[in-house]
PDB file of C-alpha atoms in Angstrom:
ATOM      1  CA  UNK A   1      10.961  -3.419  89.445  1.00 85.00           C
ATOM      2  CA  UNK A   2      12.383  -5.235  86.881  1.00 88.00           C
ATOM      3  CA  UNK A   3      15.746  -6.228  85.281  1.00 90.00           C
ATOM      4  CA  UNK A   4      16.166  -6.182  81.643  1.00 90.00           C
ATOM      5  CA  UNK A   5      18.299  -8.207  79.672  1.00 89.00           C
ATOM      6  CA  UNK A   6      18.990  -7.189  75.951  1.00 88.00           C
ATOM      7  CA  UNK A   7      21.703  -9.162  73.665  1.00 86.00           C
ATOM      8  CA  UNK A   8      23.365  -5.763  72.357  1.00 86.00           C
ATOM      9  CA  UNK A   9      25.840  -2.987  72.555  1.00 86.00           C
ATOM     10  CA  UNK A  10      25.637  -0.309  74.780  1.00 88.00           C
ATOM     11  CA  UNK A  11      26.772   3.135  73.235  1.00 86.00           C
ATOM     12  CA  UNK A  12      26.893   6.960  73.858  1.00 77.00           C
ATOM     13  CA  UNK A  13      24.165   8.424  72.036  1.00 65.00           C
ATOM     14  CA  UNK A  14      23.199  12.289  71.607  1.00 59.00           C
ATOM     15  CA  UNK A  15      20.154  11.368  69.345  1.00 56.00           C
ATOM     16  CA  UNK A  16      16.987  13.720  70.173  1.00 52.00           C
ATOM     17  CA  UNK A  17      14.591  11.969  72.444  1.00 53.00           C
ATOM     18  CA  UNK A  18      10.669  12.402  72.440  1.00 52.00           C
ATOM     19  CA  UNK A  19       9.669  15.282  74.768  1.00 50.00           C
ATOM     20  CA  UNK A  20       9.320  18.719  75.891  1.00 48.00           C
ATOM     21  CA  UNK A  21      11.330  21.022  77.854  1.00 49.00           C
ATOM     22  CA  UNK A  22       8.528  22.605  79.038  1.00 51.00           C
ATOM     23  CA  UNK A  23       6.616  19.352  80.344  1.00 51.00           C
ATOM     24  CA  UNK A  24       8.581  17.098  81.140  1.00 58.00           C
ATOM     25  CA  UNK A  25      12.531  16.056  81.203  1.00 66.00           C
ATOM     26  CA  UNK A  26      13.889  12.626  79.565  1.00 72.00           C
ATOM     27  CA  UNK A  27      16.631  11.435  80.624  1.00 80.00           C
ATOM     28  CA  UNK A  28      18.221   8.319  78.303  1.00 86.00           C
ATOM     29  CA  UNK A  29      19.309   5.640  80.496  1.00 87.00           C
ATOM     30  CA  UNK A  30      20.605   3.333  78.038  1.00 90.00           C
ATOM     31  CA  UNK A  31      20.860   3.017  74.482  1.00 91.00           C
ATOM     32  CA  UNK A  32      21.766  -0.001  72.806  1.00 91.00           C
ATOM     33  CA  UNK A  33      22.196  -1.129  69.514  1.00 90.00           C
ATOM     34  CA  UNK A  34      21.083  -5.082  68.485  1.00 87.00           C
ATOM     35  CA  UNK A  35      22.256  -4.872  65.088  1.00 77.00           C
ATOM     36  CA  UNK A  36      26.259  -4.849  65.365  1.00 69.00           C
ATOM     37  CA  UNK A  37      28.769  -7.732  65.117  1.00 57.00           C
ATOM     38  CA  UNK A  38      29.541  -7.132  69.112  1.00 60.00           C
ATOM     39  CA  UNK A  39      25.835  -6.849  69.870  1.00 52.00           C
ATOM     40  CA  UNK A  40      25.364 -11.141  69.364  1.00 59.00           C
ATOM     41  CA  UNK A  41      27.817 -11.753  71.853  1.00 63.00           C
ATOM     42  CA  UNK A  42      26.889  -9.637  74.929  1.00 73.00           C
ATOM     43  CA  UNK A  43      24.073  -9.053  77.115  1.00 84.00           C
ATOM     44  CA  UNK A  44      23.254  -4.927  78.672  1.00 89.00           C
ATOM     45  CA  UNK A  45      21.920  -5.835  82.095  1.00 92.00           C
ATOM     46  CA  UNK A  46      19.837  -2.860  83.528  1.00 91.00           C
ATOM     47  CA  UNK A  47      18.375  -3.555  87.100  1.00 92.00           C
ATOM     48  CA  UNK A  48      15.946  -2.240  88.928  1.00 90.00           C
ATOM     49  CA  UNK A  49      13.614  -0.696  85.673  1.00 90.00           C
ATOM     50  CA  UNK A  50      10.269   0.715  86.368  1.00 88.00           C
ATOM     51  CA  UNK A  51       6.958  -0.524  84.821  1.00 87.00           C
ATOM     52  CA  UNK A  52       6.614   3.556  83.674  1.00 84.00           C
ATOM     53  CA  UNK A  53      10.032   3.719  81.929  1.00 86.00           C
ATOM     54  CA  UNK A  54       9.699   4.230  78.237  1.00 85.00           C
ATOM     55  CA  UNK A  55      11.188   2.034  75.540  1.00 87.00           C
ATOM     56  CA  UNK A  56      12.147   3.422  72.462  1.00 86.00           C
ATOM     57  CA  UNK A  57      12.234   0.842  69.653  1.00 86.00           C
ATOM     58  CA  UNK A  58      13.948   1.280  66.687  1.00 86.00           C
ATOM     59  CA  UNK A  59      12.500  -1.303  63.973  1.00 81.00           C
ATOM     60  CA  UNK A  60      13.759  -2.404  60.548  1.00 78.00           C
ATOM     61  CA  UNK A  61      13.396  -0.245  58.230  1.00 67.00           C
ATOM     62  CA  UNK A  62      13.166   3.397  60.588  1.00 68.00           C
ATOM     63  CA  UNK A  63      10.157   2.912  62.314  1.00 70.00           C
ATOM     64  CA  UNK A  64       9.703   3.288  65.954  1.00 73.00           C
ATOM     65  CA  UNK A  65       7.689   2.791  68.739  1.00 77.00           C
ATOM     66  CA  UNK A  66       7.464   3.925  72.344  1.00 79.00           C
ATOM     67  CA  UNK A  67       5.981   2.285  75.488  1.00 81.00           C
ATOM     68  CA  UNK A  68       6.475   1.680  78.924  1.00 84.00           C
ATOM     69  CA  UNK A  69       7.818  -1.671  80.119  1.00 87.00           C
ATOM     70  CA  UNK A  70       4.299  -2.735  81.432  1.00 85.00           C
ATOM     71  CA  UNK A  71       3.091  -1.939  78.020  1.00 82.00           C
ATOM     72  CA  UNK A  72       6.005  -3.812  76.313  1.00 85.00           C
ATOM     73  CA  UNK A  73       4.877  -7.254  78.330  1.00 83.00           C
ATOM     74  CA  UNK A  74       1.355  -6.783  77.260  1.00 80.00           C
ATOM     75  CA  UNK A  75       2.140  -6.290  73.406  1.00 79.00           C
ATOM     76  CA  UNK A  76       4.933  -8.913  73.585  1.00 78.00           C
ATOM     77  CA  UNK A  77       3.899 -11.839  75.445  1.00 71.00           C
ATOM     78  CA  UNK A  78       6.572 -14.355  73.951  1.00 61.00           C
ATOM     79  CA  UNK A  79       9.610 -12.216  74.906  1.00 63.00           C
ATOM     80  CA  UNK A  80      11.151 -14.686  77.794  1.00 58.00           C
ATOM     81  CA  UNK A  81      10.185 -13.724  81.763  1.00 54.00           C
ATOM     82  CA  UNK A  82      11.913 -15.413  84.874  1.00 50.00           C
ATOM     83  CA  UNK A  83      11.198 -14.761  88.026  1.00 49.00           C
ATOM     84  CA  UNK A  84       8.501 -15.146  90.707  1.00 46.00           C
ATOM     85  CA  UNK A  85       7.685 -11.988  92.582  1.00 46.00           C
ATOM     86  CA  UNK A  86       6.463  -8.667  90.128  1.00 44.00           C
ATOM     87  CA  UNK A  87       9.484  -6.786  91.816  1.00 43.00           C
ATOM     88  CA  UNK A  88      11.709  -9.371  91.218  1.00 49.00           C
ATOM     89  CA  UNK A  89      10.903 -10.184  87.166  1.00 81.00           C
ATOM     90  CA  UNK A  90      13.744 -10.603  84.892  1.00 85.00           C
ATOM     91  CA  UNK A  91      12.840  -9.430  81.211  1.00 86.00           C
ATOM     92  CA  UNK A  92      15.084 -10.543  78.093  1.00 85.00           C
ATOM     93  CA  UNK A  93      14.134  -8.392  75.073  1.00 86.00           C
ATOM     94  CA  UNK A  94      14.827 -10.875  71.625  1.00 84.00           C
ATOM     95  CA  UNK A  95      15.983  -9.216  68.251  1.00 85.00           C
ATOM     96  CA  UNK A  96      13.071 -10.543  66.401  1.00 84.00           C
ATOM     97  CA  UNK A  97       9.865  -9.313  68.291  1.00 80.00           C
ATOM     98  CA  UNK A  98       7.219 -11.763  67.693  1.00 73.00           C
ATOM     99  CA  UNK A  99       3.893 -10.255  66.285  1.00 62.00           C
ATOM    100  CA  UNK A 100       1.318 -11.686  68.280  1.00 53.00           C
ATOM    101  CA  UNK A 101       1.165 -15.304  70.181  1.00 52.00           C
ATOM    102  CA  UNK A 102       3.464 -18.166  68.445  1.00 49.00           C
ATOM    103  CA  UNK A 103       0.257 -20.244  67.418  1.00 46.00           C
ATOM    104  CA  UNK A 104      -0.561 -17.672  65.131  1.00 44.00           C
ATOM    105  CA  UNK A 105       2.483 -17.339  63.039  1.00 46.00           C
ATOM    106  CA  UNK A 106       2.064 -13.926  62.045  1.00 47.00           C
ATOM    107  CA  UNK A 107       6.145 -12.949  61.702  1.00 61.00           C
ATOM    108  CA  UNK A 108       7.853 -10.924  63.680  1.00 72.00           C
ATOM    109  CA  UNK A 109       9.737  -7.572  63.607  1.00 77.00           C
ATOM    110  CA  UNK A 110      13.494  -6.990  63.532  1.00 84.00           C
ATOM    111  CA  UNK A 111      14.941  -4.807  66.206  1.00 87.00           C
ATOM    112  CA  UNK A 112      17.564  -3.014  65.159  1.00 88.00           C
ATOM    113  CA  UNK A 113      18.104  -0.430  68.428  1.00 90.00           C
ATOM    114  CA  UNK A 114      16.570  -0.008  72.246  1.00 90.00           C
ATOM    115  CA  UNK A 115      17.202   2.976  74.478  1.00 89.00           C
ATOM    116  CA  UNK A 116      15.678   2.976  78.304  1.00 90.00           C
ATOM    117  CA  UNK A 117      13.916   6.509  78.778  1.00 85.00           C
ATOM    118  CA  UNK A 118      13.376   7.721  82.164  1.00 82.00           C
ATOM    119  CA  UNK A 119      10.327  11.242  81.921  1.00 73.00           C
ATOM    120  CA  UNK A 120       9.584  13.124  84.592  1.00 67.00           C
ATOM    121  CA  UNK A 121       7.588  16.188  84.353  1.00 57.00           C
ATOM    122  CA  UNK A 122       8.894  19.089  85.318  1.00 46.00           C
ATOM    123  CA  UNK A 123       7.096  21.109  88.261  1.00 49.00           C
ATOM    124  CA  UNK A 124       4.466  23.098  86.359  1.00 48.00           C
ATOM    125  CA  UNK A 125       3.529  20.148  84.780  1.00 44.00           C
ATOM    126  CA  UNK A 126       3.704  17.732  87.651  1.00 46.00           C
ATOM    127  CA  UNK A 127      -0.177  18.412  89.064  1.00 49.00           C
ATOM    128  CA  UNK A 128      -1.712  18.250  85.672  1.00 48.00           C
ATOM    129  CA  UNK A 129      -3.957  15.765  84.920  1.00 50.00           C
ATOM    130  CA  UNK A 130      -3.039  13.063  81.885  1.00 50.00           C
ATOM    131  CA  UNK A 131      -5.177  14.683  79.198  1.00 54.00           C
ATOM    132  CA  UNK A 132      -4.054  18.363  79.915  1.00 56.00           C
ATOM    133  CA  UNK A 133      -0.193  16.801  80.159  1.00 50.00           C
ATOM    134  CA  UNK A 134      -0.822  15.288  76.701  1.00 52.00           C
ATOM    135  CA  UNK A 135      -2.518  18.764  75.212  1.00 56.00           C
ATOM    136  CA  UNK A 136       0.284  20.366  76.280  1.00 56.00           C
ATOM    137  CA  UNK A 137       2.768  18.160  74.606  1.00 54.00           C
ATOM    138  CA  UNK A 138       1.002  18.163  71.570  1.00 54.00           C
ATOM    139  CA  UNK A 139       0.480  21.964  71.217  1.00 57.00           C
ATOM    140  CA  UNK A 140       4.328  21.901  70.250  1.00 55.00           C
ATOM    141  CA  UNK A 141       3.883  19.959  67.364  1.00 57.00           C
ATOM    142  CA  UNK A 142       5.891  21.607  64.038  1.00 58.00           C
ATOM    143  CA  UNK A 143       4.677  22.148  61.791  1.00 65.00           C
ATOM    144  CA  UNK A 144       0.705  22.435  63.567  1.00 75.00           C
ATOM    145  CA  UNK A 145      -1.692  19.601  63.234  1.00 83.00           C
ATOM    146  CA  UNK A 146      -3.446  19.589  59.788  1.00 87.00           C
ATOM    147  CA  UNK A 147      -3.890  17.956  56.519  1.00 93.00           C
ATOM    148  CA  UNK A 148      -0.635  18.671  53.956  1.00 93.00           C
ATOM    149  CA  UNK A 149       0.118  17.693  50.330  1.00 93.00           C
ATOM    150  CA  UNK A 150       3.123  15.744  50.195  1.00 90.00           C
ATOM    151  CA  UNK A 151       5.968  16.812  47.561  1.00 84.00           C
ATOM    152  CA  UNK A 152       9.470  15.473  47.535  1.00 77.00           C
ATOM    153  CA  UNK A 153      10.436  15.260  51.050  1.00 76.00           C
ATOM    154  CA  UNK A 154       8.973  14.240  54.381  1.00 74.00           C
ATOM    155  CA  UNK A 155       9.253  17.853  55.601  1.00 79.00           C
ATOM    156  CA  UNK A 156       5.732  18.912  55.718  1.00 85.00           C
ATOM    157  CA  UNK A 157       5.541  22.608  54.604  1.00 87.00           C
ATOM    158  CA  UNK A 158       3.118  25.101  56.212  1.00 87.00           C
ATOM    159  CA  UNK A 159       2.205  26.940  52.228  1.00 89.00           C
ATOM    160  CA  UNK A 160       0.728  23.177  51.912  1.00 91.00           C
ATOM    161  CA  UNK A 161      -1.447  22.876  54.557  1.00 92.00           C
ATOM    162  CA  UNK A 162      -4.903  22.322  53.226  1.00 94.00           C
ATOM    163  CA  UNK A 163      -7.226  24.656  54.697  1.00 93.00           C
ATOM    164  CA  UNK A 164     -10.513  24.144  52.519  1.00 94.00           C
ATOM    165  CA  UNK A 165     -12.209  20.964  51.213  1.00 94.00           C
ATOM    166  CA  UNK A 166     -10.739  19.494  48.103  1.00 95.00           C
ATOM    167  CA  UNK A 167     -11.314  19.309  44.275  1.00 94.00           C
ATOM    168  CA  UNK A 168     -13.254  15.737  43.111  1.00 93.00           C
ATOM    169  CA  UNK A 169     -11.406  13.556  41.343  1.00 93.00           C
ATOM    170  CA  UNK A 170     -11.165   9.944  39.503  1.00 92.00           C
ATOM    171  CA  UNK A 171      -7.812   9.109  41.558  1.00 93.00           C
ATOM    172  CA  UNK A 172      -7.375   7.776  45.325  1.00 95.00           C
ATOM    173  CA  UNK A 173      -5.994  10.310  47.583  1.00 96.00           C
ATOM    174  CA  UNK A 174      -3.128   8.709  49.504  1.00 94.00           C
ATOM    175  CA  UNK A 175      -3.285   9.726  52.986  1.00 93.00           C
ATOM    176  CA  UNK A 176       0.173   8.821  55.893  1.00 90.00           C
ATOM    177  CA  UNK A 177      -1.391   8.968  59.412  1.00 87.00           C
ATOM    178  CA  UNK A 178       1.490   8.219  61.531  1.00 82.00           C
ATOM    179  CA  UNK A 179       2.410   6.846  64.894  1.00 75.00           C
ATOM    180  CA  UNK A 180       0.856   7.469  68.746  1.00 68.00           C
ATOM    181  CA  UNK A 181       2.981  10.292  70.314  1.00 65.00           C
ATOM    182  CA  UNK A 182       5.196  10.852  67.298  1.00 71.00           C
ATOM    183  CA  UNK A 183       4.783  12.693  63.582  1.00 77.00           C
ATOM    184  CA  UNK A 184       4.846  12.381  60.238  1.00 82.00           C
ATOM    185  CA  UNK A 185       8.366  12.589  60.035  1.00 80.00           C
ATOM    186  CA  UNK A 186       9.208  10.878  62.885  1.00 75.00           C
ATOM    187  CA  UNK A 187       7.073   7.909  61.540  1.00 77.00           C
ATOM    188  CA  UNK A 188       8.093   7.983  57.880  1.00 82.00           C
ATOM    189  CA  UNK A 189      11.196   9.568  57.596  1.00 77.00           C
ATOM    190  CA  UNK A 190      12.841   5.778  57.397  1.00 74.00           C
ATOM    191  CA  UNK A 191      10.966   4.770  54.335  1.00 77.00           C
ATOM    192  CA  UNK A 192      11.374   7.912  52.515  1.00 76.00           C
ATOM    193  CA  UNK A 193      14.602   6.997  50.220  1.00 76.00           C
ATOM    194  CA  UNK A 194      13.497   2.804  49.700  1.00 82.00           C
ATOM    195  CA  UNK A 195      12.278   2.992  45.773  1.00 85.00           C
ATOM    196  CA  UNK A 196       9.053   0.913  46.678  1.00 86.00           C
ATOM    197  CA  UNK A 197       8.271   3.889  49.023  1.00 84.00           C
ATOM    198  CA  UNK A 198       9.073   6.410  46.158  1.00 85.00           C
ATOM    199  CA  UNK A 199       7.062   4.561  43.505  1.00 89.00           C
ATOM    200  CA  UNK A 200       3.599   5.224  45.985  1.00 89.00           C
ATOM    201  CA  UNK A 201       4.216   8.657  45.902  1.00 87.00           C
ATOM    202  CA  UNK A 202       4.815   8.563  42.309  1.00 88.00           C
ATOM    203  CA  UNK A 203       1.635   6.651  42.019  1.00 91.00           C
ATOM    204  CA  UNK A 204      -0.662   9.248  43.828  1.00 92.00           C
ATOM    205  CA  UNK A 205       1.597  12.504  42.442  1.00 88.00           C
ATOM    206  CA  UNK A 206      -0.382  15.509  43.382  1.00 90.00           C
ATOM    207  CA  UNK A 207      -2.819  13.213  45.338  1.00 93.00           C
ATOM    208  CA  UNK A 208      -0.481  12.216  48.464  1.00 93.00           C
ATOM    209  CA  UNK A 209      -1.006  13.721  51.910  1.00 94.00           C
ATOM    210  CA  UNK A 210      -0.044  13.257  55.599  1.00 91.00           C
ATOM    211  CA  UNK A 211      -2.565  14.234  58.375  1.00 89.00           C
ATOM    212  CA  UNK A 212      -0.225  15.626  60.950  1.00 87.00           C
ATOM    213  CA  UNK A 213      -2.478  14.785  64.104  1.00 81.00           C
ATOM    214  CA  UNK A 214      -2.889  14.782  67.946  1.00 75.00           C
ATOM    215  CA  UNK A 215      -2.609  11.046  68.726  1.00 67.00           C
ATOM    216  CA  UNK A 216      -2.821  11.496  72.462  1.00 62.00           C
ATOM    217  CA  UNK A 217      -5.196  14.550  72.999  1.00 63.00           C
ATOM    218  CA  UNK A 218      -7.630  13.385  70.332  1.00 68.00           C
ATOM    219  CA  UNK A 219      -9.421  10.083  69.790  1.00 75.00           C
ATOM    220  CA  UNK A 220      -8.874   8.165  66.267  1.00 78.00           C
ATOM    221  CA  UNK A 221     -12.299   9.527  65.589  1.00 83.00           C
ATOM    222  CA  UNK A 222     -11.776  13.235  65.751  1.00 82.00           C
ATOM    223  CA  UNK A 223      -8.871  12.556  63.257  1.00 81.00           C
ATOM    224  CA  UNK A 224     -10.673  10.728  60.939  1.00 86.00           C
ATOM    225  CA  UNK A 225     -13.862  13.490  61.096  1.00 88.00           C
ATOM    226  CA  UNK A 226     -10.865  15.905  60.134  1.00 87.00           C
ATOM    227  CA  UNK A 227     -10.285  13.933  56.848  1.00 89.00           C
ATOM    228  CA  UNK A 228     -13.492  13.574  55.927  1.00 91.00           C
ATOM    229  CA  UNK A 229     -14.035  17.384  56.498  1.00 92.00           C
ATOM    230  CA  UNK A 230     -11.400  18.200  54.122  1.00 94.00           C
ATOM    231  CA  UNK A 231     -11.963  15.415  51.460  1.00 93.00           C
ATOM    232  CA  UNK A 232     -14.356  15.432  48.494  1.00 93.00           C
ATOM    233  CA  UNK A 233     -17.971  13.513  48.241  1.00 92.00           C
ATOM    234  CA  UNK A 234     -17.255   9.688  46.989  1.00 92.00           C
ATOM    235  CA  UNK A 235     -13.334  10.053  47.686  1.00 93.00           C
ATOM    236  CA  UNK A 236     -11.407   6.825  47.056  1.00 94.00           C
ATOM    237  CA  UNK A 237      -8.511   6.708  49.841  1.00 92.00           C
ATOM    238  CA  UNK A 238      -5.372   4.702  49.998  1.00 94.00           C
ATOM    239  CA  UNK A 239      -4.655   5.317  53.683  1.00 90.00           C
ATOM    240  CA  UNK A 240      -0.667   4.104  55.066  1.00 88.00           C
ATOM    241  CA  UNK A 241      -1.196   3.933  59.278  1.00 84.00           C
ATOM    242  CA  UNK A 242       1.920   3.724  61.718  1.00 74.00           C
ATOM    243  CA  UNK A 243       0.379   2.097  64.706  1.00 59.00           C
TER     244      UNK A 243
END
């Protein structure tokens, strides 16, 4: 087990949580904000936090990631760690996430919100085995997986799903494959409005598409053999990855 220690705010949140009702229950054990005036002064203690609770990270910017607390030591290794024991370890979560090991220099990203999710599946998902678990979340995607042009809005809309291989042409086809266990809207939906975001689409008008995808049930290679299916000899591709 391990205690966390995060310099924010806790708060009452009803904001919709990753999951399905039908495989498994989340239930939000804490949700804390890093970005108010309050948030520098005080630390959220949670105790006793297993390696298999989710955190939700909410970025800079909208983005956000999810992973257990095992996971979250693995992809952070310059967060700060006391303790001796594994069931023992104390775990203080920093603002600015470092991106890779301090020799490299790399930057970091801003956190801007953290909420402690606690899933459990529910009984007639309980004896399933991880890959049918994660086909049965993912058959609850909305809209379905597919290719779709992209028009004004990050709402992907099912008359645009692209169901047969498309015309040539001279311009790159923009492409938004978004995040592990989340969408296309739930991976772009925070850079939508920023003007440098609006100028891309501008930029590939009537070229721009999202491949709304299984990220768990389906390796990175079955999605990219469902581009290529759909996509015209010699295709130029500007491709925009949430990872």
């Amino acid at each position: 087990m391990t205690t966390l220690k995060i310099p924010g705010e806790r708060i009452d949140s009803d904001a919709p949580t990753i999951g399905s009702d039908k495989v498994f229950t989340t239930q939000v054990r804490a949700d804390i904000r890093l970005d108010t005036a309050r948030a520098a002064a005080e630390n959220v203690v949670l105790k006793d936090v297993a390696d298999d609770e989710v955190l939700e990270l909410e970025l800079e910017g909208g983005l956000r990631l999810w992973l257990s607390v095992e996971q979250f030591r693995k992809d952070f290794p310059g967060v700060q760690v006391r303790g001796g024991e594994a069931d023992s370890d104390e775990l203080t979560i920093v603002r600015e996430l470092p991106l890779g090991p301090p020799s490299r220099g790399i930057g970091e990203w801003i956190l801007k919100g953290l909420r402690v999710l606690k899933i459990d599946p529910v009984d007639t998902a309980a004896g399933l085995s991880a890959a049918k678990l994660a086909e049965k979340i993912e058959e609850r995607l909305e809209p379905v997986p597919g290719l779709f042009l992209l028009e004004n809005s990050v709402e992907l809309k099912p008359d645009n799903k692209v169901e047969a291989e498309l015309p040539a042409s001279d311009k790159p086809f923009l492409i938004l494959l978004h995040g592990t266990a989340s969408s296309t809207k739930g991976s772009f939906s925070g850079l939508w409005e920023h003007k440098d975001w609006q100028q891309l689409l501008r930029d590939h008008q009537g070229h721009a598409y999202a491949l709304q995808h299984r990220s768990l049930s389906q390796s990175p290679v079955d999605n990219a053999l469902e581009i290529v299916s759909l996509l015209p000899k010699h295709a130029k591709l500007h491709l925009v990855s949430h990872s």
